[in-house]
mmCIF file with all atom_site columns, C-alpha atoms in Angstrom:
data_model
loop_
_atom_site.group_PDB
_atom_site.id
_atom_site.type_symbol
_atom_site.label_atom_id
_atom_site.label_alt_id
_atom_site.label_comp_id
_atom_site.label_asym_id
_atom_site.label_entity_id
_atom_site.label_seq_id
_atom_site.pdbx_PDB_ins_code
_atom_site.Cartn_x
_atom_site.Cartn_y
_atom_site.Cartn_z
_atom_site.occupancy
_atom_site.B_iso_or_equiv
_atom_site.pdbx_formal_charge
_atom_site.auth_seq_id
_atom_site.auth_comp_id
_atom_site.auth_asym_id
_atom_site.auth_atom_id
_atom_site.pdbx_PDB_model_num
ATOM 1  C CA . MET A 1 1  ? 100.966 45.329 161.526 1.00 64.00 ? 276 MET A CA 1
ATOM 2  C CA . PRO A 1 2  ? 102.470 48.371 163.270 1.00 83.00 ? 277 PRO A CA 1
ATOM 3  C CA . LEU A 1 3  ? 105.300 50.149 161.517 1.00 89.00 ? 278 LEU A CA 1
ATOM 4  C CA . SER A 1 4  ? 108.770 50.064 163.012 1.00 91.00 ? 279 SER A CA 1
ATOM 5  C CA . ASP A 1 5  ? 110.713 53.269 163.626 1.00 92.00 ? 280 ASP A CA 1
ATOM 6  C CA . THR A 1 6  ? 112.952 52.482 160.646 1.00 93.00 ? 281 THR A CA 1
ATOM 7  C CA . GLN A 1 7  ? 109.947 52.015 158.376 1.00 93.00 ? 282 GLN A CA 1
ATOM 8  C CA . LYS A 1 8  ? 108.370 55.262 159.600 1.00 94.00 ? 283 LYS A CA 1
ATOM 9  C CA . ARG A 1 9  ? 111.633 57.074 158.924 1.00 95.00 ? 284 ARG A CA 1
ATOM 10 C CA . GLN A 1 10 ? 111.710 55.654 155.389 1.00 95.00 ? 285 GLN A CA 1
ATOM 11 C CA . LEU A 1 11 ? 108.075 56.656 154.777 1.00 95.00 ? 286 LEU A CA 1
ATOM 12 C CA . ARG A 1 12 ? 108.671 60.174 156.131 1.00 96.00 ? 287 ARG A CA 1
ATOM 13 C CA . ALA A 1 13 ? 111.532 60.568 153.659 1.00 95.00 ? 288 ALA A CA 1
ATOM 14 C CA . LEU A 1 14 ? 109.337 59.359 150.784 1.00 95.00 ? 289 LEU A CA 1
ATOM 15 C CA . SER A 1 15 ? 106.479 61.663 151.779 1.00 95.00 ? 290 SER A CA 1
ATOM 16 C CA . HIS A 1 16 ? 108.587 64.800 151.928 1.00 94.00 ? 291 HIS A CA 1
ATOM 17 C CA . THR A 1 17 ? 107.688 65.900 148.378 1.00 95.00 ? 292 THR A CA 1
ATOM 18 C CA . LEU A 1 18 ? 104.029 64.792 148.490 1.00 95.00 ? 293 LEU A CA 1
ATOM 19 C CA . LYS A 1 19 ? 101.154 67.242 148.524 1.00 96.00 ? 294 LYS A CA 1
ATOM 20 C CA . PRO A 1 20 ? 97.905  66.531 150.417 1.00 95.00 ? 295 PRO A CA 1
ATOM 21 C CA . VAL A 1 21 ? 95.513  64.552 148.220 1.00 94.00 ? 296 VAL A CA 1
ATOM 22 C CA . VAL A 1 22 ? 92.520  64.631 150.592 1.00 94.00 ? 297 VAL A CA 1
ATOM 23 C CA . MET A 1 23 ? 91.285  67.671 152.507 1.00 93.00 ? 298 MET A CA 1
ATOM 24 C CA . ILE A 1 24 ? 88.949  67.432 155.480 1.00 92.00 ? 299 ILE A CA 1
ATOM 25 C CA . GLY A 1 25 ? 87.067  70.708 155.803 1.00 86.00 ? 300 GLY A CA 1
ATOM 26 C CA . THR A 1 26 ? 84.425  72.212 158.028 1.00 79.00 ? 301 THR A CA 1
ATOM 27 C CA . ASN A 1 27 ? 81.965  69.338 157.470 1.00 83.00 ? 302 ASN A CA 1
ATOM 28 C CA . GLY A 1 28 ? 84.376  67.032 159.285 1.00 84.00 ? 303 GLY A CA 1
ATOM 29 C CA . LEU A 1 29 ? 84.943  63.374 158.599 1.00 88.00 ? 304 LEU A CA 1
ATOM 30 C CA . THR A 1 30 ? 82.088  62.134 156.423 1.00 89.00 ? 305 THR A CA 1
ATOM 31 C CA . ASP A 1 31 ? 81.608  58.774 154.724 1.00 91.00 ? 306 ASP A CA 1
ATOM 32 C CA . ASN A 1 32 ? 82.566  60.354 151.388 1.00 93.00 ? 307 ASN A CA 1
ATOM 33 C CA . VAL A 1 33 ? 85.847  61.619 152.816 1.00 92.00 ? 308 VAL A CA 1
ATOM 34 C CA . CYS A 1 34 ? 86.634  58.133 154.178 1.00 93.00 ? 309 CYS A CA 1
ATOM 35 C CA . GLU A 1 35 ? 85.907  56.661 150.739 1.00 94.00 ? 310 GLU A CA 1
ATOM 36 C CA . GLU A 1 36 ? 88.304  59.176 149.155 1.00 95.00 ? 311 GLU A CA 1
ATOM 37 C CA . ILE A 1 37 ? 90.997  58.289 151.695 1.00 95.00 ? 312 ILE A CA 1
ATOM 38 C CA . ASN A 1 38 ? 90.441  54.570 151.019 1.00 94.00 ? 313 ASN A CA 1
ATOM 39 C CA . ALA A 1 39 ? 90.693  55.083 147.253 1.00 95.00 ? 314 ALA A CA 1
ATOM 40 C CA . ALA A 1 40 ? 93.843  57.200 147.552 1.00 95.00 ? 315 ALA A CA 1
ATOM 41 C CA . LEU A 1 41 ? 95.490  54.687 149.905 1.00 95.00 ? 316 LEU A CA 1
ATOM 42 C CA . THR A 1 42 ? 94.646  51.791 147.597 1.00 94.00 ? 317 THR A CA 1
ATOM 43 C CA . PHE A 1 43 ? 96.219  53.582 144.652 1.00 94.00 ? 318 PHE A CA 1
ATOM 44 C CA . HIS A 1 44 ? 99.197  55.349 146.299 1.00 95.00 ? 319 HIS A CA 1
ATOM 45 C CA . GLU A 1 45 ? 99.758  53.501 149.654 1.00 95.00 ? 320 GLU A CA 1
ATOM 46 C CA . LEU A 1 46 ? 101.313 56.669 151.141 1.00 96.00 ? 321 LEU A CA 1
ATOM 47 C CA . ILE A 1 47 ? 99.326  59.908 151.202 1.00 97.00 ? 322 ILE A CA 1
ATOM 48 C CA . LYS A 1 48 ? 99.012  63.201 153.035 1.00 97.00 ? 323 LYS A CA 1
ATOM 49 C CA . VAL A 1 49 ? 95.695  64.444 154.407 1.00 97.00 ? 324 VAL A CA 1
ATOM 50 C CA . ARG A 1 50 ? 95.004  68.067 155.388 1.00 96.00 ? 325 ARG A CA 1
ATOM 51 C CA . VAL A 1 51 ? 92.716  68.349 158.420 1.00 94.00 ? 326 VAL A CA 1
ATOM 52 C CA . SER A 1 52 ? 91.163  71.782 158.936 1.00 90.00 ? 327 SER A CA 1
ATOM 53 C CA . ALA A 1 53 ? 90.009  71.579 162.550 1.00 83.00 ? 328 ALA A CA 1
ATOM 54 C CA . VAL A 1 54 ? 89.968  74.524 164.922 1.00 82.00 ? 329 VAL A CA 1
ATOM 55 C CA . ASP A 1 55 ? 91.942  73.023 167.795 1.00 87.00 ? 330 ASP A CA 1
ATOM 56 C CA . ARG A 1 56 ? 94.621  70.373 168.188 1.00 90.00 ? 331 ARG A CA 1
ATOM 57 C CA . ASP A 1 57 ? 92.463  67.950 170.198 1.00 91.00 ? 332 ASP A CA 1
ATOM 58 C CA . ARG A 1 58 ? 89.734  67.894 167.546 1.00 90.00 ? 333 ARG A CA 1
ATOM 59 C CA . ARG A 1 59 ? 92.353  67.483 164.807 1.00 92.00 ? 334 ARG A CA 1
ATOM 60 C CA . ASP A 1 60 ? 93.988  64.546 166.631 1.00 93.00 ? 335 ASP A CA 1
ATOM 61 C CA . ALA A 1 61 ? 90.582  62.935 167.189 1.00 92.00 ? 336 ALA A CA 1
ATOM 62 C CA . MET A 1 62 ? 89.709  63.217 163.487 1.00 93.00 ? 337 MET A CA 1
ATOM 63 C CA . ILE A 1 63 ? 93.070  61.722 162.484 1.00 94.00 ? 338 ILE A CA 1
ATOM 64 C CA . ALA A 1 64 ? 92.631  58.820 164.904 1.00 95.00 ? 339 ALA A CA 1
ATOM 65 C CA . GLU A 1 65 ? 89.093  58.224 163.629 1.00 94.00 ? 340 GLU A CA 1
ATOM 66 C CA . PHE A 1 66 ? 89.968  58.085 159.941 1.00 93.00 ? 341 PHE A CA 1
ATOM 67 C CA . CYS A 1 67 ? 93.027  55.919 160.659 1.00 94.00 ? 342 CYS A CA 1
ATOM 68 C CA . GLU A 1 68 ? 90.746  53.477 162.468 1.00 95.00 ? 343 GLU A CA 1
ATOM 69 C CA . ARG A 1 69 ? 88.002  53.578 159.820 1.00 94.00 ? 344 ARG A CA 1
ATOM 70 C CA . THR A 1 70 ? 90.409  53.108 156.892 1.00 94.00 ? 345 THR A CA 1
ATOM 71 C CA . LYS A 1 71 ? 92.750  50.708 158.741 1.00 95.00 ? 346 LYS A CA 1
ATOM 72 C CA . CYS A 1 72 ? 95.856  52.735 157.977 1.00 95.00 ? 347 CYS A CA 1
ATOM 73 C CA . GLU A 1 73 ? 98.933  53.681 159.990 1.00 96.00 ? 348 GLU A CA 1
ATOM 74 C CA . LEU A 1 74 ? 99.780  57.232 160.970 1.00 96.00 ? 349 LEU A CA 1
ATOM 75 C CA . VAL A 1 75 ? 103.354 57.943 159.890 1.00 96.00 ? 350 VAL A CA 1
ATOM 76 C CA . GLN A 1 76 ? 103.511 61.507 161.209 1.00 96.00 ? 351 GLN A CA 1
ATOM 77 C CA . ARG A 1 77 ? 101.464 64.612 161.870 1.00 95.00 ? 352 ARG A CA 1
ATOM 78 C CA . ILE A 1 78 ? 102.869 68.077 161.430 1.00 94.00 ? 353 ILE A CA 1
ATOM 79 C CA . GLY A 1 79 ? 100.390 70.878 162.037 1.00 92.00 ? 354 GLY A CA 1
ATOM 80 C CA . HIS A 1 80 ? 97.298  70.277 159.914 1.00 94.00 ? 355 HIS A CA 1
ATOM 81 C CA . ILE A 1 81 ? 98.930  67.623 157.710 1.00 96.00 ? 356 ILE A CA 1
ATOM 82 C CA . ALA A 1 82 ? 98.813  63.896 158.525 1.00 96.00 ? 357 ALA A CA 1
ATOM 83 C CA . THR A 1 83 ? 100.904 61.405 156.580 1.00 97.00 ? 358 THR A CA 1
ATOM 84 C CA . ILE A 1 84 ? 99.314  57.945 156.479 1.00 97.00 ? 359 ILE A CA 1
ATOM 85 C CA . PHE A 1 85 ? 100.245 54.570 155.008 1.00 96.00 ? 360 PHE A CA 1
ATOM 86 C CA . ARG A 1 86 ? 98.403  51.372 154.152 1.00 95.00 ? 361 ARG A CA 1
ATOM 87 C CA . ARG A 1 87 ? 99.890  48.488 152.195 1.00 93.00 ? 362 ARG A CA 1
ATOM 88 C CA . ASN A 1 88 ? 98.038  47.437 149.028 1.00 89.00 ? 363 ASN A CA 1
ATOM 89 C CA . PRO A 1 89 ? 98.156  43.613 149.152 1.00 85.00 ? 364 PRO A CA 1
ATOM 90 C CA . GLN A 1 90 ? 97.460  43.184 145.407 1.00 88.00 ? 365 GLN A CA 1
ATOM 91 C CA . LYS A 1 91 ? 99.947  45.731 144.038 1.00 87.00 ? 366 LYS A CA 1
ATOM 92 C CA . GLN A 1 92 ? 102.670 46.936 146.373 1.00 85.00 ? 367 GLN A CA 1
ATOM 93 C CA . LYS A 1 93 ? 104.298 50.193 145.324 1.00 87.00 ? 368 LYS A CA 1
ATOM 94 C CA . ILE A 1 94 ? 106.529 50.893 148.316 1.00 87.00 ? 369 ILE A CA 1
ATOM 95 C CA . MET A 1 95 ? 109.073 48.357 149.511 1.00 84.00 ? 370 MET A CA 1
ATOM 96 C CA . LEU A 1 96 ? 109.736 48.804 153.219 1.00 83.00 ? 371 LEU A CA 1
ATOM 97 C CA . GLY A 1 97 ? 112.826 47.760 155.139 1.00 77.00 ? 372 GLY A CA 1
ATOM 98 C CA . ARG A 1 98 ? 112.561 45.970 158.434 1.00 72.00 ? 373 ARG A CA 1
#
């Protein structure tokens, strides 16, 4: 389910004080990194990921790939930091507006 603009705005406000919990380094997007992202999303629902890629195109490609692999929604990307969201169906922590 894609997020509406109102929901993205709400999630951006909630993520303002968050620090990145997953860092993607020079090894790129490995299976272990995807598992860490999955675990963090299951627990927190809303996380920040730092992507250390040399150029913008590679960074955008890595963000798109891990969003696809972990089935999450990109809320925003500012520089090297991507904010992502995935609802936990068993234990919802964040209540979104419409």
